[in-house]
mmCIF file of C-alpha atoms and ligand atoms in Angstrom:
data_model
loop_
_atom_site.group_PDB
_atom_site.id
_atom_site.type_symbol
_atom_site.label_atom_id
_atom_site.label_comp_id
_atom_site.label_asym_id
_atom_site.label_seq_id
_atom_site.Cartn_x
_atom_site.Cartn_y
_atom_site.Cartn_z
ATOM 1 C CA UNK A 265 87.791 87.909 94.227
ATOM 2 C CA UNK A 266 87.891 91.081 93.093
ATOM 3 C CA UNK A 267 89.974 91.739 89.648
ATOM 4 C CA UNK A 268 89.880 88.644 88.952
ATOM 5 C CA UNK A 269 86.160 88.997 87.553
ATOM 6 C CA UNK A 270 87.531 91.999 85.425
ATOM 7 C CA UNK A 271 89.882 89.994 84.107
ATOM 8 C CA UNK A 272 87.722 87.048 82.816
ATOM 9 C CA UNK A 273 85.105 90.057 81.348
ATOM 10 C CA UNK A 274 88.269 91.276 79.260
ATOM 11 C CA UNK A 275 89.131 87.526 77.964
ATOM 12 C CA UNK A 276 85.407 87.476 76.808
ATOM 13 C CA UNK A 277 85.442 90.240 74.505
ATOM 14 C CA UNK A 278 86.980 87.996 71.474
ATOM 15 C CA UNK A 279 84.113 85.611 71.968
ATOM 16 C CA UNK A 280 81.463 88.414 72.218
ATOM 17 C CA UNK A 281 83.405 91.350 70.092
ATOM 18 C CA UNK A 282 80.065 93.202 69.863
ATOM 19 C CA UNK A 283 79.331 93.752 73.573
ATOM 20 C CA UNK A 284 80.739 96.230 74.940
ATOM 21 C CA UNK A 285 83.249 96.295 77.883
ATOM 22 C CA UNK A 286 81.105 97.782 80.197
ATOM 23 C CA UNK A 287 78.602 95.255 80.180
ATOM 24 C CA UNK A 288 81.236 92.200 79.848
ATOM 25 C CA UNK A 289 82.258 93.976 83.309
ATOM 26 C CA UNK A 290 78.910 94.395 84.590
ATOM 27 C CA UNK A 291 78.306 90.462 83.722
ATOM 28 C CA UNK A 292 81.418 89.447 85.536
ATOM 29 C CA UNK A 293 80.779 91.970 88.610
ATOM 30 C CA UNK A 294 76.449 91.548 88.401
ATOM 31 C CA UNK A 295 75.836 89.543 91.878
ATOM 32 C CA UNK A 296 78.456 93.093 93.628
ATOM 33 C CA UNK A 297 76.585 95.523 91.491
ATOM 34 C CA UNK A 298 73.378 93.735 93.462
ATOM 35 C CA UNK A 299 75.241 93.121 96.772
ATOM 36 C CA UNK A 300 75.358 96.937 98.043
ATOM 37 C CA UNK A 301 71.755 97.888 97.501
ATOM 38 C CA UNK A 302 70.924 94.143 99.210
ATOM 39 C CA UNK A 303 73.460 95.184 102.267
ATOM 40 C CA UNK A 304 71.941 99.088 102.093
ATOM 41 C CA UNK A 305 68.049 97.749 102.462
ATOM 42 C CA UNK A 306 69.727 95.495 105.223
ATOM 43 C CA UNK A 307 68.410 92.122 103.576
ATOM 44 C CA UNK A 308 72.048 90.883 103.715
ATOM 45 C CA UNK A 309 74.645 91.596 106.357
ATOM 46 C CA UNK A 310 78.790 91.726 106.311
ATOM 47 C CA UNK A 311 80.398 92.540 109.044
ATOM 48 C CA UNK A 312 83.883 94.284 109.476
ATOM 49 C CA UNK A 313 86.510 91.842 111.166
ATOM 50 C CA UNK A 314 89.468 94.541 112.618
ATOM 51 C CA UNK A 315 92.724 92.457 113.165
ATOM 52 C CA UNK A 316 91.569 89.261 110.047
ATOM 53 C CA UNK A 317 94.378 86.504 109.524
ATOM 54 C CA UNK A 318 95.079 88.094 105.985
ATOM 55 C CA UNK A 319 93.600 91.053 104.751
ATOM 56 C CA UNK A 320 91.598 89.746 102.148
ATOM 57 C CA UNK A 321 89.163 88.328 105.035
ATOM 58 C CA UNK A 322 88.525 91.679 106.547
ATOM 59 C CA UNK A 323 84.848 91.492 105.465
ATOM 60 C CA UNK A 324 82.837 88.438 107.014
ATOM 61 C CA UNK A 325 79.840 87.554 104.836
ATOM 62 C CA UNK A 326 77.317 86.884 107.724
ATOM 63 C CA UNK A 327 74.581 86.514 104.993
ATOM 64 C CA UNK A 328 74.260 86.882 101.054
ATOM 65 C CA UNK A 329 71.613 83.901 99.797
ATOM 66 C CA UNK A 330 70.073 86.688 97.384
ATOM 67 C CA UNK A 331 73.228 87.499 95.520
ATOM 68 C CA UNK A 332 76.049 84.834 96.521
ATOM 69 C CA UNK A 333 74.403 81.687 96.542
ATOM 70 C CA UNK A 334 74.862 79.668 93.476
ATOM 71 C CA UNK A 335 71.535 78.764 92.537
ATOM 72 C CA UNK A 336 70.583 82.922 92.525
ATOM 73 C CA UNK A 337 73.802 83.327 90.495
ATOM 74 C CA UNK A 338 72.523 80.856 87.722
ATOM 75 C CA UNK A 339 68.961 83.271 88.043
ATOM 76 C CA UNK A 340 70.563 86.443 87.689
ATOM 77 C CA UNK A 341 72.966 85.390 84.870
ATOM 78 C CA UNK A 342 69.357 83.265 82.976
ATOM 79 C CA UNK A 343 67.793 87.299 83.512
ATOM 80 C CA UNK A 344 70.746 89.139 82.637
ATOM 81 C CA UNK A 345 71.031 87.100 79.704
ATOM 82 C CA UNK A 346 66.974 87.536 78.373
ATOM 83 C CA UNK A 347 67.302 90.776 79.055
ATOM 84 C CA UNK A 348 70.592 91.331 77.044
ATOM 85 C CA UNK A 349 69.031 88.671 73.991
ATOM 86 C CA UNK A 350 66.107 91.023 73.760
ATOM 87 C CA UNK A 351 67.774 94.191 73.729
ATOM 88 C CA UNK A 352 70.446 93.111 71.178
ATOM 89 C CA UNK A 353 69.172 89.620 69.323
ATOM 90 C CA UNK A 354 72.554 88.494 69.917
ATOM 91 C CA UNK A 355 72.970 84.837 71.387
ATOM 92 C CA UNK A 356 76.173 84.005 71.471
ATOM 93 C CA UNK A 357 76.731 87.578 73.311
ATOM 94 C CA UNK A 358 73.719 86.943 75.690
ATOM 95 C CA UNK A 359 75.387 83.322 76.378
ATOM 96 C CA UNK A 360 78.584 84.809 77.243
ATOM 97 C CA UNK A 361 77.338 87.236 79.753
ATOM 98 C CA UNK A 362 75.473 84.651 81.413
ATOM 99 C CA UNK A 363 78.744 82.417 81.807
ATOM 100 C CA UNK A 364 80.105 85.622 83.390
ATOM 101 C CA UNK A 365 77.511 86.116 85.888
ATOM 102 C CA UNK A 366 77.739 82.285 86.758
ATOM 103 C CA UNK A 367 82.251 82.899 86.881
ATOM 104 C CA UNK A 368 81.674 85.544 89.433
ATOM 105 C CA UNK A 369 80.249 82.669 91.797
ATOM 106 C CA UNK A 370 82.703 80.531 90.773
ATOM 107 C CA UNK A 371 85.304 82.568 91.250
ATOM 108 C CA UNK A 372 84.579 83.797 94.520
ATOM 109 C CA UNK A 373 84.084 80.107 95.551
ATOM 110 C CA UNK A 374 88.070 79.478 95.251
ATOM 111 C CA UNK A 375 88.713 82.243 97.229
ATOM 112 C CA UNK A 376 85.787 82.970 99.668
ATOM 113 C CA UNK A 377 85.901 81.239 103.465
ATOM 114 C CA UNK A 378 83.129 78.832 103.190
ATOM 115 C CA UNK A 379 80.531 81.529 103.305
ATOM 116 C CA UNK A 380 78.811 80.834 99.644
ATOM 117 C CA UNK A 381 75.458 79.227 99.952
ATOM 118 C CA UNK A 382 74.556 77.035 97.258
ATOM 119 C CA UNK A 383 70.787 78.004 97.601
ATOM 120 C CA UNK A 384 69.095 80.071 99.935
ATOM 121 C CA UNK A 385 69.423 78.017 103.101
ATOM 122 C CA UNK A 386 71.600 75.583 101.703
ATOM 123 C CA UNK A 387 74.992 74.152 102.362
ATOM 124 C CA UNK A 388 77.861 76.755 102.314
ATOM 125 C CA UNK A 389 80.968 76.274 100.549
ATOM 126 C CA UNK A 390 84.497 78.077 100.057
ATOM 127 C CA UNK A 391 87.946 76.891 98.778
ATOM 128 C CA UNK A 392 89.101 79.529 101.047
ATOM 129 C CA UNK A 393 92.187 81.250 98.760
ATOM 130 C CA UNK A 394 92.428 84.242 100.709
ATOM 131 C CA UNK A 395 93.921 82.521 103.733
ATOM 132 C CA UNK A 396 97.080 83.075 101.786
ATOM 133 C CA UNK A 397 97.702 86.848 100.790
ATOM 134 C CA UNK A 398 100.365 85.997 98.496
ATOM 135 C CA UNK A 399 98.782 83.266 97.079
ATOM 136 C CA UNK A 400 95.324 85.460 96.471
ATOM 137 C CA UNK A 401 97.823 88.487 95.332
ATOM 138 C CA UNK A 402 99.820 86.094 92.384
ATOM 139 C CA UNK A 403 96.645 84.548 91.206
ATOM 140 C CA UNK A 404 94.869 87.135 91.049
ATOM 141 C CA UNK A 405 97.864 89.341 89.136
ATOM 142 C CA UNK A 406 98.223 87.218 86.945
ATOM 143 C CA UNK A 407 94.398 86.662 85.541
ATOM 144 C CA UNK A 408 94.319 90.561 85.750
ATOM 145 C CA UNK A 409 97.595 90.771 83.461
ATOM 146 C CA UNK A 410 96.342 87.572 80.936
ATOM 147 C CA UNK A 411 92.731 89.170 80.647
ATOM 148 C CA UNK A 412 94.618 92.564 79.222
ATOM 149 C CA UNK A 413 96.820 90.835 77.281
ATOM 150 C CA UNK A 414 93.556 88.953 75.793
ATOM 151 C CA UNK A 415 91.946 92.296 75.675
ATOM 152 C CA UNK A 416 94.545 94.206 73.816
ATOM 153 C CA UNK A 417 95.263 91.476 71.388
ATOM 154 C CA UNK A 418 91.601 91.827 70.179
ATOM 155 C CA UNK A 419 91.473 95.479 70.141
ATOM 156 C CA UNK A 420 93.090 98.578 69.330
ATOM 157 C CA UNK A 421 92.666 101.826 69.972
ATOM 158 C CA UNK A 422 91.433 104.637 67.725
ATOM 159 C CA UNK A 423 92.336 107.477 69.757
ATOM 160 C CA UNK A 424 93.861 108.836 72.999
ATOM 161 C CA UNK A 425 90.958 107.797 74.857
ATOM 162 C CA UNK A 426 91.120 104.132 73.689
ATOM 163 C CA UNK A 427 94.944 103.831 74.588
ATOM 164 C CA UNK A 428 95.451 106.110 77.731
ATOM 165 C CA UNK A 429 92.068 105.597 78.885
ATOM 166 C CA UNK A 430 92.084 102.051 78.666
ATOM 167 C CA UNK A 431 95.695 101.859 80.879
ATOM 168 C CA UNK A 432 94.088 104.771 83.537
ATOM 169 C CA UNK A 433 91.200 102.588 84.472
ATOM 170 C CA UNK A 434 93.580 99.378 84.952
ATOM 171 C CA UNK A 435 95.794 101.365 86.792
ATOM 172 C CA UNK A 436 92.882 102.014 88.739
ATOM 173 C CA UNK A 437 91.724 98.739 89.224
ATOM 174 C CA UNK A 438 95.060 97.496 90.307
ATOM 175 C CA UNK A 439 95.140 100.504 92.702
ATOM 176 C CA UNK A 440 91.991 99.856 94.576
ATOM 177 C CA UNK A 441 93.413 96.107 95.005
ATOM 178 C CA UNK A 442 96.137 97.253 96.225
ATOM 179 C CA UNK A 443 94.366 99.836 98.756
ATOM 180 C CA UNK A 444 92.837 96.639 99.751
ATOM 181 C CA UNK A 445 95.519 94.533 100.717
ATOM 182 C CA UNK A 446 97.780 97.802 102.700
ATOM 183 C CA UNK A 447 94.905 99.957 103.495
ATOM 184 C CA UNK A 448 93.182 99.983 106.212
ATOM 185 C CA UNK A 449 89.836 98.470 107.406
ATOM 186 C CA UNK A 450 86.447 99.901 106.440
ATOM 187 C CA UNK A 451 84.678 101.186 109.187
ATOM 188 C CA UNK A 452 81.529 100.298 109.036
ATOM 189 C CA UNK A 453 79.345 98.243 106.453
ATOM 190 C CA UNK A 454 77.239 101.209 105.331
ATOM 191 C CA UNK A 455 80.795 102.497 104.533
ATOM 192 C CA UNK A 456 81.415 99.203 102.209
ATOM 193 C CA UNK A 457 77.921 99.524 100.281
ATOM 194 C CA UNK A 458 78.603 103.437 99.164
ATOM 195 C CA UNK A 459 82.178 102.460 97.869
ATOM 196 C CA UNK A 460 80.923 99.467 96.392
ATOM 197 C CA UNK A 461 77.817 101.780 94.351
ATOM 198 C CA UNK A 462 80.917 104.448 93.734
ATOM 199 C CA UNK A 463 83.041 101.603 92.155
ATOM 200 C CA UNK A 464 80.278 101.333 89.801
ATOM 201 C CA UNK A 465 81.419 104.441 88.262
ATOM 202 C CA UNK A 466 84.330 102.720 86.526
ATOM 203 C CA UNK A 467 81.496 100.289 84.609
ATOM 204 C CA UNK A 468 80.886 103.770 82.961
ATOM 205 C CA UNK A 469 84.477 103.873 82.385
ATOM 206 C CA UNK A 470 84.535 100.469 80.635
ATOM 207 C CA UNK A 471 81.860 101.241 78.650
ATOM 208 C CA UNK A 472 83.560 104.293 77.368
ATOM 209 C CA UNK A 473 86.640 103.306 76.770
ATOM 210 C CA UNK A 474 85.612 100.702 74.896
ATOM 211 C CA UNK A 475 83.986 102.558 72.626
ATOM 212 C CA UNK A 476 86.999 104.541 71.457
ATOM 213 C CA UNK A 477 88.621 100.739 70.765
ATOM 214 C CA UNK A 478 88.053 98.864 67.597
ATOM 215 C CA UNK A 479 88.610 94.999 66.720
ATOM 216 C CA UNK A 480 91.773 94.676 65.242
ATOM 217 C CA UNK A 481 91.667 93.524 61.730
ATOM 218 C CA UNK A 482 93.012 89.687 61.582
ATOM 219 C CA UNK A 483 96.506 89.437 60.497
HETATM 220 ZN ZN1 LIG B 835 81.229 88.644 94.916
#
């Protein structure tokens, strides 16, 4: 899944209104913020598949234990979490992220092949969504569209950058899923990695837009 995970990071923000969006998306997006540098140091490998059955299984996840399997999902999200705790002393935030690192799992479970180890080693599972584009494309739309509505319902904007800033990084989002779906084929994993590390660019994005967004006063 891709903005899928964005989505649920937006729904979190009324439950954790102090954290900001960038690191409700970083949360959300944690074990594919690890993933590249795991694929770049080649201790996991994806291969590209030319002519897939839909294009959302283009990439074939030969091997991912350190990042995709559940059990390192629940460590990364128990880290993520101490490390967020001590930097803010705010549990109910630090809980929250680590439920986001665990959703990306999940998430990626409904829609993966059965590719997803649940430990290192072990069994591997996959609901297996993205045999239907359409199916993967309406889901997916519509947690994208609920998490803004969520989003904007807790928040307003204080300025230009809050408003149009917000709507140019969703527009954004949506247009890199899109590229996904009609574009063509990576052409090499390497290739997949460095996009993957540029992508992280719009975590900054999150982070700033955010800021220039306030928590609407209850009405
Ligand atoms: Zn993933």
């Amino acid at each position: 899944m891709f903005i899928g995970h964005t989505a649920v990071a937006m729904a979190a923000k009324p439950i954790a209104p102090r954290t900001s969006l960038g690191t409700l998306f970083t949360a959300a997006m944690l074990l594919d913020v690890i993933w590249p540098i795991l694929l770049l140091t080649g201790v996991e490998r994806v291969t590209i598949d030319p002519h897939p059955e839909t294009p959302f299984l283009t990439l074939d996840f030969i091997s991912y234990p350190w990042t995709h399997s559940l059990l390192m999902a629940c460590v990364w999200g128990a880290l993520f979490e101490a490390g967020y705790f001590a930097w803010r002393r705010d549990r109910r935030a630090a809980g929250t992220i680590a439920v986001l690192v665990v959703s990306h799992w999940v998430l990626d479970w409904t829609t993966h092949r059965p590719d997803l180890p649940l430990y290192p080693g072990g069994p591997k599972v996959g609901l297996g969504l993205w045999y239907s584009t359409w199916g993967t494309i309406v889901v997916e739309t519509a947690m994208f569209f609920v998490g803004i509505g969520i989003y904007l319902r807790f928040t307003q904007a204080r300025d230009r950058i809050g408003s149009w800033g917000f709507w140019l990084l969703m527009a954004l989002l949506y247009g890199a899923y899109a590229s996904l779906v009609v574009g063509p084929p990576p052409p090499s994993a390497t290739a997949v990695a460095w996009s993957s590390i540029t992508g992280l660019l719009l975590l900054f994005w999150a982070a700033w837009v955010d800021r220039h967004r306030a928590a609407r006063a209850p009405a």
